[in-house]
Structure formats: structure tokens, C-alpha cells
């Protein structure tokens, strides 16, 4: 694949409809995105049927907008990449079928992208990050530490045994009546809070495991709210609960990351970079805590800009470029998959 080749990326796995045009030399030509937040907010979470319908309504318009903004038509594109999983199956089918149609009509190579691989490879779009590196993927649906050894080569070191960390943020926000999605709202309230006022647990802290658990922490917050009664609604108390919860999450993430860095320090080649990805990586407090942990371990931290941490199509186009460069591609029969763990991926032939 030449450096001036342009790939169209499509993302529809959850509640963001997005299209992007990215060139193999790492320039982003256009990246329009429609967030369905307002559609789902009244329900306090993503409703799969509403999401799928919104993707159908918006995706064509976003692809047309991406082409217009980049001053291109389909003739200027060298490949099409769409998220094929994991995610909500209705939305995945909308995006993948659209990509298949464009690829078929225009005779272009198609890549069915794993959404987690797209998050994992984003770091290589924004910085010169060589394999292997460690990835902390923290989003609404995922919480895992992965050794990224190459395109299609992932070794999961630890994962959550119950809730994903973004899910815990969302649930705590809901309990406190803050709204949805909870992460940014909890972060904002936590800024004025005292993280020490409430004694909250740090699940699995200090244990010799790289797994995470957040459900006990979430339940502890619920018990505090119940015990506080009407006082739980006071602005000061909400801020203190948010700060306490966020600090507990920070302690857990830092403990697990430090442990993963120690464990992989003996490997050759040694991962010299920690990449954070997923919506929760947008949290400035958590970034600051992780930066300190990386500095202590003598490892670089790469944190994509906010727009590339949350779901987007730029990362999908980029994952497509990484795969097409290695000669990979998918045929028209490739399915959408609600469940598709990173460990099931295979490297492109010949690498
Ligand atoms: O990666 P993402 O956009 O979607 C997937 O889950 O794949 O992540 C969304 C999640 C939500 O749970 C949201 O509350 C959380 O990321 N999030 C945050 C912040 N911004 C988004 N969590 C903590 N702090 C934030 N600033
Ligand atoms: Zn995501």
C-alpha cells in the first residue's frame, strides 16, 4: 500500500456513527461523527434498537460528508474498513454491510476491523510507537491490559472479572442522579471533592493478578448513598463521593499497570511504552495518575487525544491501513460478530 493511499473507515459498534478518511502517511483528511447521546440519554444507557436505526439514518450522510470535506469521491479511495465487532450486532451489520457494498461496487479491498484492535493501534497513528507495547484499554464495555506484539498479535494479561471501568463510572453517576454517560460527569464533580472523606474499597489491590474488579467498589458507593439518606444529594457530598470513587479507580489502575510493567520488564524485547485507550482514557485525573506510574517505571505513556480515545472512525480506517499494508483483507462473506476477543485475532499472513 502506497503512502498516498486513502482508506475510508466506518464505526457503528455502539452509539457513535462515524466515517473517516485517513491517508497511509497518517494524515486524517476528514472525520465527521454523529453522537447518539441525546437519543439514549432518557434511558440511562444505550438501547440497541434505537442505535441500529440511528446508524441506518445517519451513516450514508456521514460518508458523503467525509468525502465532501476531503474534496474526494469514491474514485480517490484505495480501501474500505468497517468495525465488524465486538459490539451491538444491529449497528455492526449496518456499518459492515455499507462497507461491503462500497467495496463490491467500486472493486476495493475490504477490511472487517476488530474494534479493540482499532483502539489498540491508534497509538501508532499519532506517535512512532514500535511493537511490543502494553495497552490499557478502559471503556464502557472493556477493561483489560494487553501486550500488543504486532498487528493481529495480542496477549491478554488481565481483564475485569465483573464490570468494565466505564460501566462503573456510568452506574455511580446514575446512582447520584448525574446523568449519562457518567464518566465525564463524575470527573467534573470530583474536581471539587475530597477523595478521603469516604472510605471506599480498592478491589484486588496488591494481589498477584492483573485482573480488575469494580462491582464491589460500585456496591460500596451504593451503601454510602443509602446510609447518607437525603444528605447524599448535597453538592458537597456528591463531589466527595465522586472524588472518592475516582481515586479508588485510580489506585486500582495504577497498581495493575505497575504490576504489568514489572512483569513484562524481564521480557525481550521489553515493552517500552504504555498506551491508554478507550473512553475512560479521556479522564484527566486517571491520565495524570498513570503518567506518574509510567515515569516511576521508566516507560513512555502514549495517550491519544480525547477524540481518538472515545469511539471514532479514524481508528478504524487506521487499523484498515495497518492490515492492508501487510496484505490482509476480507472477503464479502465476513460476518459481523457481537463477541470477538482480541485473543482470537490472527496476524496477516507473512508477518
Ligand atoms: O470507548 P467508548 O467511547 O465506548 C465503548 O465503551 O466502547 O467509552 C465510553 C465509556 C463510557 O462508560 C463513559 O462513561 C466513559 O467511557 N468515559 C469516561 C470519561 N469519558 C468517557 N470515564 C471516566 N472519565 C471520563 N472523562
Ligand atoms: Zn470503544
Short mmCIF file of C-alpha atoms and ligand atoms in Angstrom, two decimals:
data_model
loop_
_atom_site.label_atom_id
_atom_site.label_comp_id
_atom_site.label_asym_id
_atom_site.label_seq_id
_atom_site.Cartn_x
_atom_site.Cartn_y
_atom_site.Cartn_z
CA UNK A 1 0.00 0.00 0.00
CA UNK A 2 1.42 3.37 -1.04
CA UNK A 3 1.84 6.25 1.37
CA UNK A 4 -0.70 8.34 -0.52
CA UNK A 5 -3.41 5.62 -0.40
CA UNK A 6 -6.62 6.75 1.33
CA UNK A 7 -8.87 4.41 3.33
CA UNK A 8 -12.49 5.03 4.32
CA UNK A 9 -13.22 3.96 7.92
CA UNK A 10 -16.70 3.26 9.30
CA UNK A 11 -17.63 2.90 13.00
CA UNK A 12 -21.10 1.80 14.15
CA UNK A 13 -20.45 -0.66 17.00
CA UNK A 14 -22.18 1.28 19.78
CA UNK A 15 -23.79 4.73 19.91
CA UNK A 16 -21.46 6.73 17.68
CA UNK A 17 -21.99 6.81 13.92
CA UNK A 18 -18.73 7.84 12.30
CA UNK A 19 -16.92 7.91 8.98
CA UNK A 20 -13.33 8.99 8.32
CA UNK A 21 -10.86 9.29 5.51
CA UNK A 22 -7.27 8.62 6.54
CA UNK A 23 -4.15 8.51 4.37
CA UNK A 24 -1.46 5.86 4.87
CA UNK A 25 1.04 8.65 5.69
CA UNK A 26 -1.01 9.16 8.88
CA UNK A 27 -2.91 12.28 7.83
CA UNK A 28 -6.56 12.48 8.76
CA UNK A 29 -8.47 14.10 5.89
CA UNK A 30 -11.95 14.17 7.42
CA UNK A 31 -13.74 12.58 10.37
CA UNK A 32 -17.41 13.54 10.74
CA UNK A 33 -19.13 11.89 13.71
CA UNK A 34 -22.70 11.79 14.96
CA UNK A 35 -23.13 11.01 18.64
CA UNK A 36 -26.48 9.44 19.55
CA UNK A 37 -26.18 10.57 23.18
CA UNK A 38 -29.43 12.55 23.14
CA UNK A 39 -31.38 9.54 21.78
CA UNK A 40 -30.19 7.23 24.57
CA UNK A 41 -29.95 9.69 27.50
CA UNK A 42 -33.61 9.29 28.61
CA UNK A 43 -32.96 5.54 29.12
CA UNK A 44 -29.70 5.96 31.07
CA UNK A 45 -27.83 3.68 28.66
CA UNK A 46 -27.57 2.60 25.03
CA UNK A 47 -30.74 1.00 23.60
CA UNK A 48 -29.61 -1.38 20.80
CA UNK A 49 -32.69 -0.95 18.55
CA UNK A 50 -32.54 2.84 18.74
CA UNK A 51 -28.81 2.72 17.99
CA UNK A 52 -29.21 0.49 14.92
CA UNK A 53 -31.94 2.71 13.47
CA UNK A 54 -29.90 5.88 14.04
CA UNK A 55 -26.91 4.28 12.27
CA UNK A 56 -29.11 3.46 9.25
CA UNK A 57 -30.36 7.04 9.11
CA UNK A 58 -27.01 8.77 9.55
CA UNK A 59 -24.24 6.63 8.05
CA UNK A 60 -24.77 7.47 4.34
CA UNK A 61 -24.87 11.17 5.16
CA UNK A 62 -21.66 10.95 7.18
CA UNK A 63 -19.81 9.09 4.41
CA UNK A 64 -20.93 11.75 1.90
CA UNK A 65 -19.82 14.45 4.33
CA UNK A 66 -16.41 12.78 4.83
CA UNK A 67 -15.86 12.71 1.04
CA UNK A 68 -17.03 16.31 0.64
CA UNK A 69 -14.79 17.62 3.41
CA UNK A 70 -11.79 15.80 1.92
CA UNK A 71 -12.70 17.02 -1.57
CA UNK A 72 -12.81 13.44 -2.87
CA UNK A 73 -15.17 10.97 -4.47
CA UNK A 74 -15.12 7.16 -4.26
CA UNK A 75 -12.57 7.03 -7.10
CA UNK A 76 -9.99 8.54 -4.72
CA UNK A 77 -10.26 5.73 -2.19
CA UNK A 78 -7.96 2.69 -2.01
CA UNK A 79 -9.86 0.58 0.54
CA UNK A 80 -12.81 0.39 2.94
CA UNK A 81 -12.58 -0.62 6.60
CA UNK A 82 -15.55 -1.09 8.93
CA UNK A 83 -15.87 -2.26 12.52
CA UNK A 84 -17.20 -5.84 12.38
CA UNK A 85 -17.18 -6.47 16.15
CA UNK A 86 -17.31 -6.68 19.06
CA UNK A 87 -20.37 -4.54 19.73
CA UNK A 88 -24.12 -4.29 19.24
CA UNK A 89 -24.98 -6.60 16.36
CA UNK A 90 -27.59 -4.37 14.67
CA UNK A 91 -25.22 -1.43 14.39
CA UNK A 92 -22.31 -3.63 13.32
CA UNK A 93 -24.41 -5.05 10.48
CA UNK A 94 -25.30 -1.57 9.24
CA UNK A 95 -21.66 -0.48 9.09
CA UNK A 96 -20.24 -3.71 7.70
CA UNK A 97 -22.92 -4.08 5.00
CA UNK A 98 -22.39 -0.49 3.91
CA UNK A 99 -18.63 -1.14 3.66
CA UNK A 100 -19.20 -4.39 1.75
CA UNK A 101 -21.47 -2.63 -0.73
CA UNK A 102 -18.99 0.18 -1.40
CA UNK A 103 -16.14 -2.36 -1.76
CA UNK A 104 -18.17 -4.52 -4.15
CA UNK A 105 -19.41 -1.70 -6.34
CA UNK A 106 -16.04 0.07 -6.53
CA UNK A 107 -13.88 -3.09 -6.63
CA UNK A 108 -11.99 -2.06 -3.49
CA UNK A 109 -10.31 -4.17 -0.78
CA UNK A 110 -12.40 -4.60 2.36
CA UNK A 111 -11.20 -4.91 5.96
CA UNK A 112 -13.53 -6.17 8.73
CA UNK A 113 -11.93 -4.42 11.69
CA UNK A 114 -11.94 -5.61 15.28
CA UNK A 115 -12.97 -2.57 17.35
CA UNK A 116 -10.49 -3.43 20.13
CA UNK A 117 -7.65 -3.76 17.63
CA UNK A 118 -8.62 -0.32 16.30
CA UNK A 119 -8.32 1.15 19.84
CA UNK A 120 -5.04 -0.75 20.29
CA UNK A 121 -3.38 0.51 17.09
CA UNK A 122 -4.46 4.19 17.41
CA UNK A 123 -1.20 4.96 19.22
CA UNK A 124 0.74 4.19 16.02
CA UNK A 125 -1.28 6.76 14.11
CA UNK A 126 -0.36 9.57 16.48
CA UNK A 127 3.18 8.61 17.54
CA UNK A 128 6.14 6.48 16.48
CA UNK A 129 5.29 3.54 18.73
CA UNK A 130 7.03 0.27 17.93
CA UNK A 131 5.84 -3.22 18.91
CA UNK A 132 5.75 -4.59 21.53
CA UNK A 133 3.89 -2.22 23.83
CA UNK A 134 1.40 -2.52 26.65
CA UNK A 135 -2.17 -1.39 26.21
CA UNK A 136 -4.56 -0.42 28.98
CA UNK A 137 -7.97 -0.50 27.32
CA UNK A 138 -10.57 1.15 29.53
CA UNK A 139 -14.01 1.80 28.07
CA UNK A 140 -17.70 1.29 28.73
CA UNK A 141 -17.52 -2.35 27.66
CA UNK A 142 -13.90 -3.30 28.31
CA UNK A 143 -11.19 -3.17 30.91
CA UNK A 144 -8.06 -5.07 30.02
CA UNK A 145 -4.28 -4.99 29.94
CA UNK A 146 -2.89 -6.40 26.73
CA UNK A 147 0.61 -7.00 25.39
CA UNK A 148 0.46 -5.74 21.79
CA UNK A 149 3.11 -7.71 19.92
CA UNK A 150 2.14 -6.85 16.34
CA UNK A 151 -0.86 -6.36 14.09
CA UNK A 152 -3.15 -9.27 14.98
CA UNK A 153 -0.86 -10.40 17.82
CA UNK A 154 -2.34 -9.74 21.24
CA UNK A 155 -1.68 -11.38 24.60
CA UNK A 156 -4.24 -10.58 27.26
CA UNK A 157 -2.52 -10.14 30.62
CA UNK A 158 -5.54 -9.19 32.68
CA UNK A 159 -9.20 -8.32 32.35
CA UNK A 160 -12.18 -7.41 34.51
CA UNK A 161 -13.90 -10.22 36.34
CA UNK A 162 -17.14 -8.21 36.58
CA UNK A 163 -17.86 -4.64 35.43
CA UNK A 164 -15.87 -2.62 32.92
CA UNK A 165 -14.46 0.55 34.45
CA UNK A 166 -16.54 2.89 32.23
CA UNK A 167 -19.62 0.93 33.22
CA UNK A 168 -18.76 1.54 36.90
CA UNK A 169 -18.43 5.29 36.21
CA UNK A 170 -21.82 5.22 34.44
CA UNK A 171 -23.52 3.33 37.28
CA UNK A 172 -22.10 5.58 40.00
CA UNK A 173 -23.28 8.63 38.03
CA UNK A 174 -26.74 7.09 37.73
CA UNK A 175 -26.92 6.38 41.49
CA UNK A 176 -26.01 10.00 42.16
CA UNK A 177 -28.57 11.24 39.62
CA UNK A 178 -25.89 12.91 37.48
CA UNK A 179 -27.00 11.64 34.05
CA UNK A 180 -25.45 9.68 31.20
CA UNK A 181 -22.72 8.99 30.14
CA UNK A 182 -21.38 9.12 33.65
CA UNK A 183 -17.60 9.31 33.17
CA UNK A 184 -17.23 12.97 32.28
CA UNK A 185 -19.91 13.99 34.84
CA UNK A 186 -18.23 12.10 37.69
CA UNK A 187 -14.86 13.57 36.67
CA UNK A 188 -16.26 17.12 36.70
CA UNK A 189 -17.87 16.74 40.16
CA UNK A 190 -14.77 15.01 41.54
CA UNK A 191 -12.67 18.13 40.85
CA UNK A 192 -14.19 19.93 43.87
CA UNK A 193 -14.41 16.85 46.09
CA UNK A 194 -12.41 15.44 48.99
CA UNK A 195 -11.27 11.93 47.96
CA UNK A 196 -10.60 10.97 51.60
CA UNK A 197 -13.97 11.74 53.19
CA UNK A 198 -15.42 8.33 52.36
CA UNK A 199 -13.55 5.11 52.93
CA UNK A 200 -14.04 3.04 49.76
CA UNK A 201 -12.53 -0.34 48.86
CA UNK A 202 -9.77 -0.94 46.30
CA UNK A 203 -10.79 -4.37 44.92
CA UNK A 204 -7.94 -6.84 44.30
CA UNK A 205 -5.35 -4.23 45.28
CA UNK A 206 -1.97 -5.78 46.00
CA UNK A 207 -2.97 -9.22 44.76
CA UNK A 208 -0.66 -11.00 42.38
CA UNK A 209 -3.08 -10.83 39.48
CA UNK A 210 -3.53 -8.44 36.60
CA UNK A 211 -7.31 -8.76 36.68
CA UNK A 212 -9.71 -5.99 37.68
CA UNK A 213 -12.94 -5.92 39.66
CA UNK A 214 -15.19 -2.91 40.09
CA UNK A 215 -18.51 -4.28 41.25
CA UNK A 216 -17.56 -4.23 44.97
CA UNK A 217 -16.48 -0.61 44.69
CA UNK A 218 -19.75 0.30 42.97
CA UNK A 219 -21.74 -1.51 45.67
CA UNK A 220 -19.77 0.27 48.40
CA UNK A 221 -20.75 3.62 46.84
CA UNK A 222 -24.39 2.47 46.80
CA UNK A 223 -24.22 1.60 50.53
CA UNK A 224 -22.73 5.01 51.36
CA UNK A 225 -25.55 6.72 49.42
CA UNK A 226 -28.21 4.67 51.24
CA UNK A 227 -26.64 5.37 54.64
CA UNK A 228 -26.44 9.10 53.91
CA UNK A 229 -30.14 9.38 53.02
CA UNK A 230 -31.17 12.87 51.87
CA UNK A 231 -27.67 14.23 52.53
CA UNK A 232 -26.37 12.13 49.59
CA UNK A 233 -27.89 14.73 47.26
CA UNK A 234 -25.94 17.66 48.71
CA UNK A 235 -23.46 19.11 46.20
CA UNK A 236 -20.54 18.75 48.65
CA UNK A 237 -21.36 15.09 49.33
CA UNK A 238 -21.81 14.26 45.64
CA UNK A 239 -18.42 15.83 44.92
CA UNK A 240 -16.77 13.89 47.77
CA UNK A 241 -18.32 10.58 46.64
CA UNK A 242 -17.20 11.19 43.04
CA UNK A 243 -13.68 12.10 44.17
CA UNK A 244 -13.50 9.05 46.46
CA UNK A 245 -14.72 6.71 43.73
CA UNK A 246 -12.35 8.16 41.12
CA UNK A 247 -9.38 7.96 43.49
CA UNK A 248 -10.18 4.30 44.21
CA UNK A 249 -10.32 3.56 40.46
CA UNK A 250 -7.01 5.41 40.06
CA UNK A 251 -5.35 3.33 42.79
CA UNK A 252 -6.57 0.08 41.20
CA UNK A 253 -5.48 1.03 37.66
CA UNK A 254 -2.07 2.24 38.84
CA UNK A 255 -1.50 -0.93 40.91
CA UNK A 256 -2.34 -3.21 37.99
CA UNK A 257 -0.35 -1.22 35.43
CA UNK A 258 2.73 -1.06 37.69
CA UNK A 259 2.47 -4.81 38.21
CA UNK A 260 2.15 -5.45 34.43
CA UNK A 261 5.17 -3.24 33.75
CA UNK A 262 7.22 -5.11 36.35
CA UNK A 263 6.14 -8.46 34.96
CA UNK A 264 6.99 -7.59 31.33
CA UNK A 265 10.24 -5.78 32.22
CA UNK A 266 12.01 -9.16 32.03
CA UNK A 267 10.73 -9.93 28.52
CA UNK A 268 12.88 -9.41 25.42
CA UNK A 269 12.10 -7.21 23.62
CA UNK A 270 10.77 -5.28 26.57
CA UNK A 271 7.64 -3.14 26.07
CA UNK A 272 8.88 0.44 26.50
CA UNK A 273 5.54 2.18 26.10
CA UNK A 274 2.17 2.07 27.81
CA UNK A 275 -0.71 3.12 25.60
CA UNK A 276 -4.06 4.02 27.11
CA UNK A 277 -7.19 3.81 25.01
CA UNK A 278 -10.97 3.70 25.32
CA UNK A 279 -13.40 6.32 26.61
CA UNK A 280 -12.16 6.28 30.21
CA UNK A 281 -8.69 7.27 28.96
CA UNK A 282 -10.27 10.71 28.41
CA UNK A 283 -10.22 11.19 32.22
CA UNK A 284 -7.54 13.79 33.05
CA UNK A 285 -7.12 12.63 36.68
CA UNK A 286 -6.58 8.99 35.64
CA UNK A 287 -4.15 10.08 32.91
CA UNK A 288 -2.17 12.03 35.48
CA UNK A 289 -2.04 9.03 37.85
CA UNK A 290 -0.93 6.71 35.04
CA UNK A 291 1.68 9.21 33.85
CA UNK A 292 3.24 9.15 37.32
CA UNK A 293 3.22 5.32 37.39
CA UNK A 294 4.92 5.21 33.98
CA UNK A 295 7.53 7.79 35.00
CA UNK A 296 8.35 5.64 38.04
CA UNK A 297 8.83 2.58 35.81
CA UNK A 298 10.84 4.45 33.15
CA UNK A 299 8.23 3.79 30.47
CA UNK A 300 6.66 6.24 28.00
CA UNK A 301 2.94 6.89 28.23
CA UNK A 302 1.07 7.49 24.99
CA UNK A 303 -2.44 8.81 25.42
CA UNK A 304 -4.34 9.62 22.23
CA UNK A 305 -6.15 12.98 22.06
CA UNK A 306 -9.67 12.78 23.51
CA UNK A 307 -11.45 12.46 20.16
CA UNK A 308 -9.36 9.37 19.38
CA UNK A 309 -9.90 7.80 22.84
CA UNK A 310 -13.66 7.55 22.55
CA UNK A 311 -15.23 5.65 19.64
CA UNK A 312 -14.36 7.10 16.24
CA UNK A 313 -13.84 6.04 12.64
CA UNK A 314 -10.30 7.38 12.31
CA UNK A 315 -9.00 4.45 14.36
CA UNK A 316 -10.97 2.03 12.17
CA UNK A 317 -9.52 3.47 8.96
CA UNK A 318 -6.05 3.31 10.53
CA UNK A 319 -6.46 -0.34 11.59
CA UNK A 320 -7.55 -0.99 7.98
CA UNK A 321 -4.37 0.67 6.72
CA UNK A 322 -2.17 -1.36 9.11
CA UNK A 323 -3.78 -4.60 7.85
CA UNK A 324 -3.88 -3.69 4.14
CA UNK A 325 -0.20 -2.76 4.31
CA UNK A 326 0.56 -6.33 5.41
CA UNK A 327 -1.50 -7.75 2.56
CA UNK A 328 -4.55 -8.61 4.67
CA UNK A 329 -8.14 -8.13 3.58
CA UNK A 330 -11.51 -9.83 4.00
CA UNK A 331 -13.97 -11.28 1.53
CA UNK A 332 -17.66 -10.45 1.19
CA UNK A 333 -18.64 -13.38 3.41
CA UNK A 334 -17.01 -11.97 6.56
CA UNK A 335 -19.58 -11.80 9.38
CA UNK A 336 -20.39 -9.15 11.98
CA UNK A 337 -19.62 -10.52 15.46
CA UNK A 338 -21.16 -9.30 18.72
CA UNK A 339 -18.36 -11.07 20.59
CA UNK A 340 -14.83 -11.03 19.18
CA UNK A 341 -11.99 -11.11 21.76
CA UNK A 342 -8.58 -9.75 20.74
CA UNK A 343 -7.01 -13.12 21.50
CA UNK A 344 -8.99 -14.67 18.61
CA UNK A 345 -7.36 -12.42 16.03
CA UNK A 346 -4.73 -13.79 13.71
CA UNK A 347 -1.83 -11.85 12.24
CA UNK A 348 -1.98 -11.20 8.50
CA UNK A 349 -0.18 -13.94 6.53
CA UNK A 350 3.53 -13.41 6.12
CA UNK A 351 4.14 -11.27 9.21
O1 LIG B 1 -14.64 3.77 24.26
P1 LIG B 1 -16.00 4.35 24.49
O2 LIG B 1 -16.35 5.65 23.80
O3 LIG B 1 -17.13 3.33 24.13
C1 LIG B 1 -17.05 1.98 24.44
O4 LIG B 1 -17.45 1.65 25.57
O5 LIG B 1 -16.54 1.21 23.56
O6 LIG B 1 -16.16 4.54 26.09
C2 LIG B 1 -17.32 5.05 26.69
C3 LIG B 1 -17.13 4.98 28.19
C4 LIG B 1 -18.38 5.35 29.00
O7 LIG B 1 -18.58 4.40 30.01
C5 LIG B 1 -18.02 6.71 29.59
O8 LIG B 1 -18.67 6.99 30.83
C6 LIG B 1 -16.53 6.58 29.77
O9 LIG B 1 -16.09 5.87 28.62
N1 LIG B 1 -15.89 7.89 29.83
C7 LIG B 1 -15.22 8.35 30.93
C8 LIG B 1 -14.83 9.67 30.62
N2 LIG B 1 -15.25 9.98 29.35
C9 LIG B 1 -15.89 8.87 28.89
N3 LIG B 1 -14.95 7.76 32.10
C10 LIG B 1 -14.27 8.49 33.02
N4 LIG B 1 -13.88 9.77 32.80
C11 LIG B 1 -14.12 10.40 31.64
N5 LIG B 1 -13.74 11.66 31.45
ZN1 LIG B 2 -14.63 1.69 22.06
#
